[in-house]
PDB file of C-alpha atoms in Angstrom:
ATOM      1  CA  UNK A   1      16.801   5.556  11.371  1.00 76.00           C
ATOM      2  CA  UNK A   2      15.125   2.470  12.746  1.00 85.00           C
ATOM      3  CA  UNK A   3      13.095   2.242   9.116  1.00 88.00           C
ATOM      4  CA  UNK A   4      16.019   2.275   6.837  1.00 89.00           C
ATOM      5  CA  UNK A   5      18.372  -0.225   8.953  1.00 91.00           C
ATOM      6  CA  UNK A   6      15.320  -2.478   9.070  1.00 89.00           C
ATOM      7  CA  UNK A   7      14.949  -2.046   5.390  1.00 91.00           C
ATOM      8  CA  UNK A   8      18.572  -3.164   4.445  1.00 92.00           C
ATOM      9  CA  UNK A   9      18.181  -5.784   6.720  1.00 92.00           C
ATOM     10  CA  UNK A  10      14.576  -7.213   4.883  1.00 90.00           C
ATOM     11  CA  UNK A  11      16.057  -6.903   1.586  1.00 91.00           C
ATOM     12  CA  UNK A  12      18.978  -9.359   2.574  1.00 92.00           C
ATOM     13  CA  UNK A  13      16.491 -11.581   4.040  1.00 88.00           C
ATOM     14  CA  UNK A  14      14.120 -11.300   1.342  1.00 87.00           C
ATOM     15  CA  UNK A  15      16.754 -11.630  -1.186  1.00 87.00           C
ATOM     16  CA  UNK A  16      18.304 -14.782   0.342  1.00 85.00           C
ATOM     17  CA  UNK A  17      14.707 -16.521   0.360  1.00 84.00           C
ATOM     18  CA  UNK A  18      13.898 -15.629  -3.291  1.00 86.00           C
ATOM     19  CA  UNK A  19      12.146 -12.327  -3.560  1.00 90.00           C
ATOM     20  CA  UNK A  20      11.288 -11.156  -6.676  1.00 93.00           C
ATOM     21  CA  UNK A  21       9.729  -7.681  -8.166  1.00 96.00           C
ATOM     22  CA  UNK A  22       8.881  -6.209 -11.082  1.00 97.00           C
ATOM     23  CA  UNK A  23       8.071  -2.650 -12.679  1.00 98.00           C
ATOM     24  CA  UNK A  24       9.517  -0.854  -9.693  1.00 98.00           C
ATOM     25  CA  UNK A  25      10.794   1.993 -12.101  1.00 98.00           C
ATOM     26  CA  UNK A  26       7.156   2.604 -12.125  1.00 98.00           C
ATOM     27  CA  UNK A  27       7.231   4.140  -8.865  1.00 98.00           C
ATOM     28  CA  UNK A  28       7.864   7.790  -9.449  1.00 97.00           C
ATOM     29  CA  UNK A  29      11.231   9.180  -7.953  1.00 96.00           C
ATOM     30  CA  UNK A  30       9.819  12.003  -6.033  1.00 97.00           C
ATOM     31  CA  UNK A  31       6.134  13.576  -5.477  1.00 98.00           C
ATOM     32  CA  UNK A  32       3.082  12.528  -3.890  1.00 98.00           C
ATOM     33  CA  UNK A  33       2.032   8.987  -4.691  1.00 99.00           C
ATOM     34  CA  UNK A  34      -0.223   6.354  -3.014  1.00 99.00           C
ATOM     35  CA  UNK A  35       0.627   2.914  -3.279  1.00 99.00           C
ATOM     36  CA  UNK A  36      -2.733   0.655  -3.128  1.00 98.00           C
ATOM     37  CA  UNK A  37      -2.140  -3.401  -2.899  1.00 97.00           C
ATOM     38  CA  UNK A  38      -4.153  -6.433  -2.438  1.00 95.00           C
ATOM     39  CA  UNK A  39      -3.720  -7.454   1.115  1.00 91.00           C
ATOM     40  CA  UNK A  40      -3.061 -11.512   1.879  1.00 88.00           C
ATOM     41  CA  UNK A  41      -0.719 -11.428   4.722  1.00 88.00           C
ATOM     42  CA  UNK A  42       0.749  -9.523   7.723  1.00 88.00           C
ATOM     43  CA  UNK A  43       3.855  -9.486   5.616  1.00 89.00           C
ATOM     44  CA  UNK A  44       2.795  -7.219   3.079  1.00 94.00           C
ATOM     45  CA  UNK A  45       3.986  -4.109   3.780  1.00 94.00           C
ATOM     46  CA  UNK A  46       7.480  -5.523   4.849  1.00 93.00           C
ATOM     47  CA  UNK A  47       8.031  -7.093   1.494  1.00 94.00           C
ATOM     48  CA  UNK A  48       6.827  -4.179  -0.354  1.00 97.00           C
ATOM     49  CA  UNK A  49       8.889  -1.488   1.598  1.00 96.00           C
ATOM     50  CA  UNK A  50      11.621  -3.625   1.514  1.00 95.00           C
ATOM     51  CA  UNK A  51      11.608  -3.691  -2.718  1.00 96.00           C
ATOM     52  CA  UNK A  52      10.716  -0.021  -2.687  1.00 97.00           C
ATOM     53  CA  UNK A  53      13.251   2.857  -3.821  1.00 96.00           C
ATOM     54  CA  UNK A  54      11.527   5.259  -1.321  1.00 97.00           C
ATOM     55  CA  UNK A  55      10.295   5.090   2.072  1.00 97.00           C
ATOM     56  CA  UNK A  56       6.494   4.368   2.565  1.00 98.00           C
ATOM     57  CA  UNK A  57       4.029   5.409   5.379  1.00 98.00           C
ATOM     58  CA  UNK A  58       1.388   2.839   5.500  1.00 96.00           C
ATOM     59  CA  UNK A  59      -1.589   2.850   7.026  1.00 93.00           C
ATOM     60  CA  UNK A  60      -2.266   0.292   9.667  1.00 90.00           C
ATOM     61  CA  UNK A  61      -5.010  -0.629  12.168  1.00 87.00           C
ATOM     62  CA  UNK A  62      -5.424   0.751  14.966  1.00 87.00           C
ATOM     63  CA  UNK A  63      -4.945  -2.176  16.940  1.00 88.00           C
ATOM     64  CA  UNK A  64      -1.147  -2.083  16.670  1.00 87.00           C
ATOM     65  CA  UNK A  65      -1.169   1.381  18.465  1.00 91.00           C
ATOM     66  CA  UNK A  66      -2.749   0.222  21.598  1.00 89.00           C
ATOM     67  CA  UNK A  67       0.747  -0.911  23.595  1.00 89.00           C
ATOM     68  CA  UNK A  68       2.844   1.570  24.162  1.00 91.00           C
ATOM     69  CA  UNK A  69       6.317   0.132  22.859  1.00 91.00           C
ATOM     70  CA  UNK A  70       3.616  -1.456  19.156  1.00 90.00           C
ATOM     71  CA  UNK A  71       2.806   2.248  19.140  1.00 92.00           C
ATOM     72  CA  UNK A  72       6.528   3.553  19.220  1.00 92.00           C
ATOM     73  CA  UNK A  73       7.753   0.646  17.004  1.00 91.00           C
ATOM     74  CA  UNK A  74       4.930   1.350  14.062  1.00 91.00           C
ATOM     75  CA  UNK A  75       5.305   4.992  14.109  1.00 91.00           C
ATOM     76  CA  UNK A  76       9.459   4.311  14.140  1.00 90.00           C
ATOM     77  CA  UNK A  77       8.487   2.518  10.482  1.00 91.00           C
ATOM     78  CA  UNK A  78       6.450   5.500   9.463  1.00 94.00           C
ATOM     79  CA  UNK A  79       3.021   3.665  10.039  1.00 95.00           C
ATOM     80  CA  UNK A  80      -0.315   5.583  11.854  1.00 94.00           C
ATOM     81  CA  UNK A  81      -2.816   3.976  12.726  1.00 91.00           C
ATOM     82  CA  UNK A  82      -6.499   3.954  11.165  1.00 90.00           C
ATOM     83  CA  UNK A  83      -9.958   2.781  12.681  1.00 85.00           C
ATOM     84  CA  UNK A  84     -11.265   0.886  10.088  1.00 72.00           C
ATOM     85  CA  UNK A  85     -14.562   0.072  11.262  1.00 69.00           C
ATOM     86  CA  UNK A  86     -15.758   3.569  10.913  1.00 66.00           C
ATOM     87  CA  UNK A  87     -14.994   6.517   8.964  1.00 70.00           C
ATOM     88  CA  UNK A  88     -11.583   7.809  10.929  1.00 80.00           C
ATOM     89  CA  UNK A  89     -11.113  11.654   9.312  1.00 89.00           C
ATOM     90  CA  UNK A  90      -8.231  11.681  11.535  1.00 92.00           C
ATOM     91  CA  UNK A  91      -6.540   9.243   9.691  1.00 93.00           C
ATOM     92  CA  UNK A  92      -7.537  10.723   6.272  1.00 92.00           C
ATOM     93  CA  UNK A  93      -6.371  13.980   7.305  1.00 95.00           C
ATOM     94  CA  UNK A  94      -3.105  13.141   8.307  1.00 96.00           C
ATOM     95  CA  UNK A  95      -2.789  10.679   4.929  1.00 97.00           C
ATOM     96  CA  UNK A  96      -3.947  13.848   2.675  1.00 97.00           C
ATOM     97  CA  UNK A  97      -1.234  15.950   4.823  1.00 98.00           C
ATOM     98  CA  UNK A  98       1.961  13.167   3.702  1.00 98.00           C
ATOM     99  CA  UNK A  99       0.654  13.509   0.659  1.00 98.00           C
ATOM    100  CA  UNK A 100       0.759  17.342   0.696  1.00 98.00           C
ATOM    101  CA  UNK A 101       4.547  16.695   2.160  1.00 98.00           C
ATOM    102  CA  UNK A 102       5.450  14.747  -1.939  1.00 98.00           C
ATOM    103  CA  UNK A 103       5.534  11.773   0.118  1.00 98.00           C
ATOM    104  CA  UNK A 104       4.396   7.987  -0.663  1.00 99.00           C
ATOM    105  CA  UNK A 105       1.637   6.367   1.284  1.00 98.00           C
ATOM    106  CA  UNK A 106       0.854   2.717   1.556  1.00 98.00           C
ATOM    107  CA  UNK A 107      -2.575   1.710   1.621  1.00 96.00           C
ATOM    108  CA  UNK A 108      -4.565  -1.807   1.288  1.00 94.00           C
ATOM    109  CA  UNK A 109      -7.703  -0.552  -0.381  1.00 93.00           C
ATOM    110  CA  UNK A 110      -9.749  -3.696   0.867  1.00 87.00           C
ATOM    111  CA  UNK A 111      -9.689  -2.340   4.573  1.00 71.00           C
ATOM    112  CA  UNK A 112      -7.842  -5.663   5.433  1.00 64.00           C
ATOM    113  CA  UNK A 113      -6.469  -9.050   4.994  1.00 65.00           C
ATOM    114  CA  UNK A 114      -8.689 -11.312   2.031  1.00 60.00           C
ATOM    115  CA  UNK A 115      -7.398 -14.331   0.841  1.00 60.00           C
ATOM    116  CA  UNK A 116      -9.827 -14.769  -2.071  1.00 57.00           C
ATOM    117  CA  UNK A 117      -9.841 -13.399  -5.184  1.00 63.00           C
ATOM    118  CA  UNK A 118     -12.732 -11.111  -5.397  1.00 64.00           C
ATOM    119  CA  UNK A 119     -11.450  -7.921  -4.554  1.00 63.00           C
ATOM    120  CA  UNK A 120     -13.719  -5.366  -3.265  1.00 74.00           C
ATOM    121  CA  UNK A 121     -11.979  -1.340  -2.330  1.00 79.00           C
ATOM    122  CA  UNK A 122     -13.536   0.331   0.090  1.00 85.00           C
ATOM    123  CA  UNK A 123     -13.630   4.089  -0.911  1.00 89.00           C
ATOM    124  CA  UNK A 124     -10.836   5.814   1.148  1.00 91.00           C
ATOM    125  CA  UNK A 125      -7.886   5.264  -1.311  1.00 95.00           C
ATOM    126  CA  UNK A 126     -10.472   6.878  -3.863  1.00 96.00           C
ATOM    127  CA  UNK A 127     -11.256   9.814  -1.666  1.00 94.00           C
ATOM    128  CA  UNK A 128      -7.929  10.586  -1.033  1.00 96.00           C
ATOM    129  CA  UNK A 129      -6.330  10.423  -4.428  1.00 97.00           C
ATOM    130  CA  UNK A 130      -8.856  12.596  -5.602  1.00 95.00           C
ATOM    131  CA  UNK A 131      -8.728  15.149  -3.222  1.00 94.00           C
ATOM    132  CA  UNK A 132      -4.700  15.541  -2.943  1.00 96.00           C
ATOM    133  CA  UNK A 133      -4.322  14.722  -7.036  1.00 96.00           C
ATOM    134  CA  UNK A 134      -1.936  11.771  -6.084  1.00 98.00           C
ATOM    135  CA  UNK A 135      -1.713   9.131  -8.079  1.00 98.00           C
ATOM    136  CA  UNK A 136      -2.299   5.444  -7.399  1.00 98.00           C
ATOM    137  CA  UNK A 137       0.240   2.682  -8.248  1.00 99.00           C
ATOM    138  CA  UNK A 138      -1.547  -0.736  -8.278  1.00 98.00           C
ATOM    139  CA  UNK A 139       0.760  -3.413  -6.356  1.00 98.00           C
ATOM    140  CA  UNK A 140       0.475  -6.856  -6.255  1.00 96.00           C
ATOM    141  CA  UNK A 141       1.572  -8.880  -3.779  1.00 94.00           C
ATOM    142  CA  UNK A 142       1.800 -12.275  -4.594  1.00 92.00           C
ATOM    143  CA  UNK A 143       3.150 -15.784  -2.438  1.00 87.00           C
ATOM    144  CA  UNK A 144       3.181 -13.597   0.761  1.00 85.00           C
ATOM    145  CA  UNK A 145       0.632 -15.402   2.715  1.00 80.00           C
ATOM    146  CA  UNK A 146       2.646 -18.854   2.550  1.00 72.00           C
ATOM    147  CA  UNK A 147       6.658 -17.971   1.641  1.00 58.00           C
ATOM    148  CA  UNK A 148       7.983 -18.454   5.468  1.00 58.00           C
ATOM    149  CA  UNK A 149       9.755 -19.686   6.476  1.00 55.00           C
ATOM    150  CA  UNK A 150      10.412 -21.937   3.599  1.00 50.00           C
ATOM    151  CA  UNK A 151      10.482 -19.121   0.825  1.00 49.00           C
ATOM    152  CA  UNK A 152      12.733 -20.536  -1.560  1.00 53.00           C
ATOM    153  CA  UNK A 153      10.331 -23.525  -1.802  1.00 60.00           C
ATOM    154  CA  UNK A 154       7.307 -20.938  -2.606  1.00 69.00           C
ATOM    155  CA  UNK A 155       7.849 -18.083  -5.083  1.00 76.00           C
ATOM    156  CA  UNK A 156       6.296 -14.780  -3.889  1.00 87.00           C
ATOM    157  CA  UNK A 157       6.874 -11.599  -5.358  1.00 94.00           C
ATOM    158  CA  UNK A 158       6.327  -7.847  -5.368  1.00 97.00           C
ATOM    159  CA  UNK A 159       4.548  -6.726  -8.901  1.00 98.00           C
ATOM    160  CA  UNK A 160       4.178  -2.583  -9.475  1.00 98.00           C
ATOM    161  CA  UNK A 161       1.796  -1.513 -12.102  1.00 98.00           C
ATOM    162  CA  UNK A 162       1.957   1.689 -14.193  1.00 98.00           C
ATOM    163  CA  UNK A 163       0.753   5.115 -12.157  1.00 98.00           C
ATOM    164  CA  UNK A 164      -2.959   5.583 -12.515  1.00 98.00           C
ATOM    165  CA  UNK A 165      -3.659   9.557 -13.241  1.00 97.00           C
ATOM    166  CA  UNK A 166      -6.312  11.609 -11.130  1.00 96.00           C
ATOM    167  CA  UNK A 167      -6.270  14.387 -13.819  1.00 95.00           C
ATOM    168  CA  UNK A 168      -8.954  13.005 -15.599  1.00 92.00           C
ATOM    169  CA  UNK A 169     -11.178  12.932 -12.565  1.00 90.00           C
ATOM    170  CA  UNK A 170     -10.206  17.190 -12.283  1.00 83.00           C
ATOM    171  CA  UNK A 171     -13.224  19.029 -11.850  1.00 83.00           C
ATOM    172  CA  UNK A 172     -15.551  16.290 -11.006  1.00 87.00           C
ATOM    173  CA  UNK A 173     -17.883  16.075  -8.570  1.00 90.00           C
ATOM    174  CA  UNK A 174     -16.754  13.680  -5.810  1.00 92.00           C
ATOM    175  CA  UNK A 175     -19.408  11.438  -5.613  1.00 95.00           C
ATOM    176  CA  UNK A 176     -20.163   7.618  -4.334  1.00 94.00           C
ATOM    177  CA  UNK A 177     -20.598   6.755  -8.251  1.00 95.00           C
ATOM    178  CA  UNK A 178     -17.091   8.678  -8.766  1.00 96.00           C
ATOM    179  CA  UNK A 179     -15.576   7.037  -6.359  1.00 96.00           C
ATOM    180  CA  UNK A 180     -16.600   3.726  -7.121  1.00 95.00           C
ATOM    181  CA  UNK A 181     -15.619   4.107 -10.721  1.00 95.00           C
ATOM    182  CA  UNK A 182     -11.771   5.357  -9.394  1.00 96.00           C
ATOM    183  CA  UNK A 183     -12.049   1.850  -7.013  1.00 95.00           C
ATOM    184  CA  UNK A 184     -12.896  -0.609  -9.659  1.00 95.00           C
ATOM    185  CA  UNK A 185      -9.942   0.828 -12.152  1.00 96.00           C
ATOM    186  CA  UNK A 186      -7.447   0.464  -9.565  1.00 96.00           C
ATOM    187  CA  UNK A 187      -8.692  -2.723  -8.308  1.00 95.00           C
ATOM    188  CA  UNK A 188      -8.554  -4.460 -11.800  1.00 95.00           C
ATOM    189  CA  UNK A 189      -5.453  -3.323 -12.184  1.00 96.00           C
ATOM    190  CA  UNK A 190      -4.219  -5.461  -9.189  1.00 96.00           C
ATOM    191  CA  UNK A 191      -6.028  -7.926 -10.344  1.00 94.00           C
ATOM    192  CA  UNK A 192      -4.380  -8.004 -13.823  1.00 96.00           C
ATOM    193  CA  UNK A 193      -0.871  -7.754 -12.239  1.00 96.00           C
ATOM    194  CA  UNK A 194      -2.197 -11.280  -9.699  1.00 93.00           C
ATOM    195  CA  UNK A 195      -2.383 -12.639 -13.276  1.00 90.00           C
ATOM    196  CA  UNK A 196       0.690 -12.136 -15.062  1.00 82.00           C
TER     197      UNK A 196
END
């Protein structure tokens, strides 16, 4: 409840400071898919949910979690938390399980916030697409990290790439190599969709 009234209410917000997106069609209309963006601002996931035709469960640090009323507010947007310092199996298990439930998950491959433009995945969102057989959709965010509160003096916008298959990864053996290989394809396609 508290995610989609706070969703209607970031689109008008968004849409009144100048929001744009592109190639949300690309976002298939039901089953399992993860959503992997670049990662500038705190903003992020707001502007992407907010552009999005389905509701996403992001990922977020486990810092956010620590106050009771932060905890009930992330988990109230579908967030759950994630140590990020260290492998946290919890966290993958209970990503590979809303994936097993055909439903969209949000994660910022980089393992945080990075300004610059060399963009480095950890190998989580590689480990988990190929494990569940989700797809990834490559998301750029772009403007986020300096839009307020002026926005409509600062374009930023929301870009969607097309779906990047597992099936060709079927069979494989899930190794680092493997893994990295997944990674760098879905991180070059951000980086091609910073570009346009």
């Amino acid at each position: 409840m508290l995610y989609k009234s706070l969703r209607v209410l970031a689109r008008i917000i968004f849409a009144i400071l100048g929001l744009k997106s592109s190639g949300i069609h690309n976002l298939p209309k039901k089953g399992p898919v993860i959503i992997a963006a670049n990662h500038v601002s705190m903003w992020d996931p707001v502007v992407i949910g907010a552009v999005a035709p389905r509701p996403i469960c992001f990922m977020a640090k486990a810092e956010f979690f620590q106050r009771r009323w932060m905890a009930w507010f992330f988990y109230s947007l579908n967030a759950f938390p994630v140590h990020r310092k260290a492998g946290d199996r919890t966290a993958l298990r209970h990503a590979m399980a809303l994936l097993e439930q055909q439903k969209v998950l949000g994660i910022f491959p980089e393992g945080g916030r990075n300004r610059s433009e060399d963009l480095k995945a950890q190998a989580g969102t590689a480990m988990i697409a190929v494990k569940t057989g989700a797809p990834i959709l490559p998301v750029a965010c772009v403007g986020t990290d300096w839009f307020i509160p002026f926005g409509w003096l600062h374009p930023f916008e929301v870009r969607m790439g097309e779906p990047i298959s597992m099936e060709k990864y079927t069979g494989k053996k899930v190794t680092s190599a493997l893994l990295d290989e997944i990674s760098q394809e879905v991180m070059n396609e951000i980086e091609r969709l910073l570009r346009k």
